[in-house]
Tab-separated table of N, CA and C in Angstrom:
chain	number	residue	atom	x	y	z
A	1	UNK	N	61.576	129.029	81.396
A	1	UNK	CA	62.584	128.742	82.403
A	1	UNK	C	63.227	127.362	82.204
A	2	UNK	N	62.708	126.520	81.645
A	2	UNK	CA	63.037	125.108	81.148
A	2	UNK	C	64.386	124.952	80.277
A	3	UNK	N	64.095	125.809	79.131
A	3	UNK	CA	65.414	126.230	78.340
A	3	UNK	C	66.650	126.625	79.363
A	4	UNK	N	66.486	127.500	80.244
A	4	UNK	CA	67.893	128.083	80.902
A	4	UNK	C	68.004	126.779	81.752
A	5	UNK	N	67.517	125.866	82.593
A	5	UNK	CA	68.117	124.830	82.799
A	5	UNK	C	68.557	123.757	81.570
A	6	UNK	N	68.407	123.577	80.879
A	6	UNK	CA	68.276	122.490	79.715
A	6	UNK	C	70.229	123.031	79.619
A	7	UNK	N	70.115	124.302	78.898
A	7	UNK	CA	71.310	124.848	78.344
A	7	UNK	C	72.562	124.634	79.496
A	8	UNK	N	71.780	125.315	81.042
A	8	UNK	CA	72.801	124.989	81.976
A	8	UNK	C	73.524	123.996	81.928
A	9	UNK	N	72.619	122.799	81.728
A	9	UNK	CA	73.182	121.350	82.346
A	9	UNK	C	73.900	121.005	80.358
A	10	UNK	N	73.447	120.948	79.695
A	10	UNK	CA	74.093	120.902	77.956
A	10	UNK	C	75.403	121.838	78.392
A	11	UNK	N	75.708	122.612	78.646
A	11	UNK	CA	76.794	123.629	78.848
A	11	UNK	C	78.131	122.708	80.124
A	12	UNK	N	77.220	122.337	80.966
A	12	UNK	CA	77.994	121.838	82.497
A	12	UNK	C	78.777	120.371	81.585
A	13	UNK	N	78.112	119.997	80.694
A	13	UNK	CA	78.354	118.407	80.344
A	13	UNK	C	79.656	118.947	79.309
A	14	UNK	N	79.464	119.644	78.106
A	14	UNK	CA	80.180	120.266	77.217
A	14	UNK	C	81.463	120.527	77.837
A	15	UNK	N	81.746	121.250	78.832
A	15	UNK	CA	82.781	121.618	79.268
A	15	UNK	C	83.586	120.757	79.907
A	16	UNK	N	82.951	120.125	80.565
A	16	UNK	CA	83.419	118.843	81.896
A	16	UNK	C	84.312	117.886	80.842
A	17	UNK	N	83.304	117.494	79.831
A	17	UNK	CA	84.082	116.550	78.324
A	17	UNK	C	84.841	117.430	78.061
A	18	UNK	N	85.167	118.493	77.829
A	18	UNK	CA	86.391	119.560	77.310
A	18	UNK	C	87.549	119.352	78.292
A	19	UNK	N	87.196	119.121	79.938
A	19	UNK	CA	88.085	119.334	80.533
A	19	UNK	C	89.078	117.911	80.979
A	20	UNK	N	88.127	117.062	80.582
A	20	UNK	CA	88.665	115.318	80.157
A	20	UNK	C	89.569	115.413	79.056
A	21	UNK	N	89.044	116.189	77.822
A	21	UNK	CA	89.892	116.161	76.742
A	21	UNK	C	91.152	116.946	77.376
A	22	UNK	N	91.232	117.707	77.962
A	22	UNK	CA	92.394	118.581	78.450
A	22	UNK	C	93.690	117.498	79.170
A	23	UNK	N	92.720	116.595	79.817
A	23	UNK	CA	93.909	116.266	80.862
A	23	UNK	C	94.219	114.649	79.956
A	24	UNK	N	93.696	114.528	78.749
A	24	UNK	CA	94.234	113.060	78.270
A	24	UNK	C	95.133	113.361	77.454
A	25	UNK	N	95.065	114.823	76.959
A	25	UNK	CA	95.648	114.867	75.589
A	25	UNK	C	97.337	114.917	76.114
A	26	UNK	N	97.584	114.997	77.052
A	26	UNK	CA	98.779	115.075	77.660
A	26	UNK	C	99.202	114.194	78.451
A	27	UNK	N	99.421	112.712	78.494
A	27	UNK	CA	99.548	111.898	79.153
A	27	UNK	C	100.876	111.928	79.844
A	28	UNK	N	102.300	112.634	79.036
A	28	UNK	CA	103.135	112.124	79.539
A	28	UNK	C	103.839	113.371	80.153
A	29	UNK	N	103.912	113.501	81.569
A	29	UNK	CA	104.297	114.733	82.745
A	29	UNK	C	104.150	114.146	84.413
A	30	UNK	N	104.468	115.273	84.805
A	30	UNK	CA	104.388	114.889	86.260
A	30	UNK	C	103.596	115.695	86.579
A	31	UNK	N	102.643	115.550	86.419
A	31	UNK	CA	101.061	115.254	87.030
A	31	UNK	C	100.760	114.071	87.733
A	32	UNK	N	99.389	114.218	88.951
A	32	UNK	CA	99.470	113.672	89.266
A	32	UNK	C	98.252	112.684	88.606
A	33	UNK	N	97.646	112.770	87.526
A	33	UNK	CA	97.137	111.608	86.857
A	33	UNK	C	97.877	111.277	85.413
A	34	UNK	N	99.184	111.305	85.079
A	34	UNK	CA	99.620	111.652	84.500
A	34	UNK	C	100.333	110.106	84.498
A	35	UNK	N	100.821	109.326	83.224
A	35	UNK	CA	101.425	108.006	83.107
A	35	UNK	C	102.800	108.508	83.860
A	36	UNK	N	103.238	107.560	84.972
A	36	UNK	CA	104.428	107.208	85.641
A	36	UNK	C	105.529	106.110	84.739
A	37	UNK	N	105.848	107.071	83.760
A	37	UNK	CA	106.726	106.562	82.789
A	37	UNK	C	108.127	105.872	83.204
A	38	UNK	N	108.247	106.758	84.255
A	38	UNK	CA	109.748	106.286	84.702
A	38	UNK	C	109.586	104.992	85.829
A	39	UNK	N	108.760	104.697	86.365
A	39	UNK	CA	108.484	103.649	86.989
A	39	UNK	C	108.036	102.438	85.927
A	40	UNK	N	107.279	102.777	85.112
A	40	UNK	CA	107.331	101.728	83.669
A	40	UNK	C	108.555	101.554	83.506
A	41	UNK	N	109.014	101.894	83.071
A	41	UNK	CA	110.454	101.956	81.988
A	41	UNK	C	111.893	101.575	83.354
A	42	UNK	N	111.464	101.503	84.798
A	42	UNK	CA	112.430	100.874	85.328
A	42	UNK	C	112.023	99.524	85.439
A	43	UNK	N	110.765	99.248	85.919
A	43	UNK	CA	109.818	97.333	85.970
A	43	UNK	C	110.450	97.363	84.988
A	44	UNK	N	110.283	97.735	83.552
A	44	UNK	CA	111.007	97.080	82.133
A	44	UNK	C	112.184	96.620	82.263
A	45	UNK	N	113.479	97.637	82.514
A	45	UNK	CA	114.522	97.466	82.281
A	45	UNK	C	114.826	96.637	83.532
A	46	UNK	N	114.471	96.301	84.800
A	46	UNK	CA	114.411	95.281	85.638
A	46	UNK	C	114.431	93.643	84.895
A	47	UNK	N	112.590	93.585	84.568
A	47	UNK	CA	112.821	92.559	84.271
A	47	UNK	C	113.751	92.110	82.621
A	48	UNK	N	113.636	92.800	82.366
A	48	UNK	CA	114.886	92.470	80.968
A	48	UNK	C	115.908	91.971	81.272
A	49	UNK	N	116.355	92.583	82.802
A	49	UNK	CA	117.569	92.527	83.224
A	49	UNK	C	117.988	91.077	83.563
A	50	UNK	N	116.676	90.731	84.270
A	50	UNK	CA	116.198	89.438	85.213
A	50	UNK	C	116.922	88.397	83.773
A	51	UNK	N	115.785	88.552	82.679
A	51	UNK	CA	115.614	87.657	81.301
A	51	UNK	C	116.776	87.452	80.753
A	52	UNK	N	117.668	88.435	80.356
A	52	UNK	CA	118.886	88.276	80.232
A	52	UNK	C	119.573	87.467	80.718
A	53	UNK	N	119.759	88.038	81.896
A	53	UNK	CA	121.010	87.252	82.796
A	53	UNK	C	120.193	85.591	83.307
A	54	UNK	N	119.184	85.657	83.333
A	54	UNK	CA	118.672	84.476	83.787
A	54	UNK	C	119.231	83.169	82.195
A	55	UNK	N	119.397	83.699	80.862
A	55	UNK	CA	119.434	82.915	79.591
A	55	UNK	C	120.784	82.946	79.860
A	56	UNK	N	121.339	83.885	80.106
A	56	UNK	CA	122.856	83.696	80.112
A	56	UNK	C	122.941	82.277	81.319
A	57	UNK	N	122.777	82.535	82.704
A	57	UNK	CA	123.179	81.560	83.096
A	57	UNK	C	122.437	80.075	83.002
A	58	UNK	N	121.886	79.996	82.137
A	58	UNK	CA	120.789	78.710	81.734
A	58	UNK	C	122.358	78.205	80.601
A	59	UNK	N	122.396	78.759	79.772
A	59	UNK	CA	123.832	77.966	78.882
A	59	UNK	C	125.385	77.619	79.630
A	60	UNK	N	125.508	78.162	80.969
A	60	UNK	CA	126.268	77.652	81.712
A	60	UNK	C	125.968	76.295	82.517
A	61	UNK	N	127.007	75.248	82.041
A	61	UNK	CA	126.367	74.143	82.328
A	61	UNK	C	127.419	74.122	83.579
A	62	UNK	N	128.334	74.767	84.358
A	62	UNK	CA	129.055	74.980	85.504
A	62	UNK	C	127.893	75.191	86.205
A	63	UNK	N	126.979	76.264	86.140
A	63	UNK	CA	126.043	76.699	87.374
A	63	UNK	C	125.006	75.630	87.332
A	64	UNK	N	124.457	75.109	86.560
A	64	UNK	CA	123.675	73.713	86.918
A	64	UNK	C	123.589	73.253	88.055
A	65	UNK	N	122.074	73.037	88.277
A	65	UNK	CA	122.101	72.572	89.630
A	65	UNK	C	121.124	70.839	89.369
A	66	UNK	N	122.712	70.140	89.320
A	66	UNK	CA	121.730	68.668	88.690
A	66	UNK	C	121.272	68.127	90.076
A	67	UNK	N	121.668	68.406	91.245
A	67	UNK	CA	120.981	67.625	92.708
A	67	UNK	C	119.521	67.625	92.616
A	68	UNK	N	118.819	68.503	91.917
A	68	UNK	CA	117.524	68.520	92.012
A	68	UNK	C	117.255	67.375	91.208
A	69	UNK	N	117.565	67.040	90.072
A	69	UNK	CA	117.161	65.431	89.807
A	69	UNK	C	117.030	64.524	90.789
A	70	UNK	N	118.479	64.238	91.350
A	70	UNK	CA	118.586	63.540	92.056
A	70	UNK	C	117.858	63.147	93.232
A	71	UNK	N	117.808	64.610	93.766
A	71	UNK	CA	116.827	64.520	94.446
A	71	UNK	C	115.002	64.110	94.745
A	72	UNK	N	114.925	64.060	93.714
A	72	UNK	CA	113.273	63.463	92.734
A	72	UNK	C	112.957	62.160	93.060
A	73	UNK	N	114.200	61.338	93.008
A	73	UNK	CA	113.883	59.901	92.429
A	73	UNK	C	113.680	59.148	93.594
């Protein structure tokens, strides 16, 4: 009787790892454990957006805000 539990629980483990392999091998869907690609890929294109435009207006020496020196001293 030892064997038919042994195999049970070897069998319960086997499958359970089969059914892990099932749900990784497919990461990208709408599932609900499934990578939220489109929420990645908007944070991205957000902050890119931020980085960009933030370098752009860093070489504008019009938008400068020199009072903050001034304000220091």
């Amino acid at each position: 009787w030892l064997g038919i539990v042994v195999i049970v629980i070897a069998s319960f483990t086997l499958l359970g790892i089969e059914s892990i392999a099932n749900q990784i091998e497919q990461p990208f869907g709408y599932d609900s454990n499934d990578l939220r690609l489109d929420s990645f890929c908007n944070q991205l294109r957000v902050e890119l957006n931020m980085l960009t435009h933030a370098a752009v207006d860093a070489r504008d020496i019009s938008r400068w805000d020199l009072n903050v020196f001034v304000a220091n001293k």
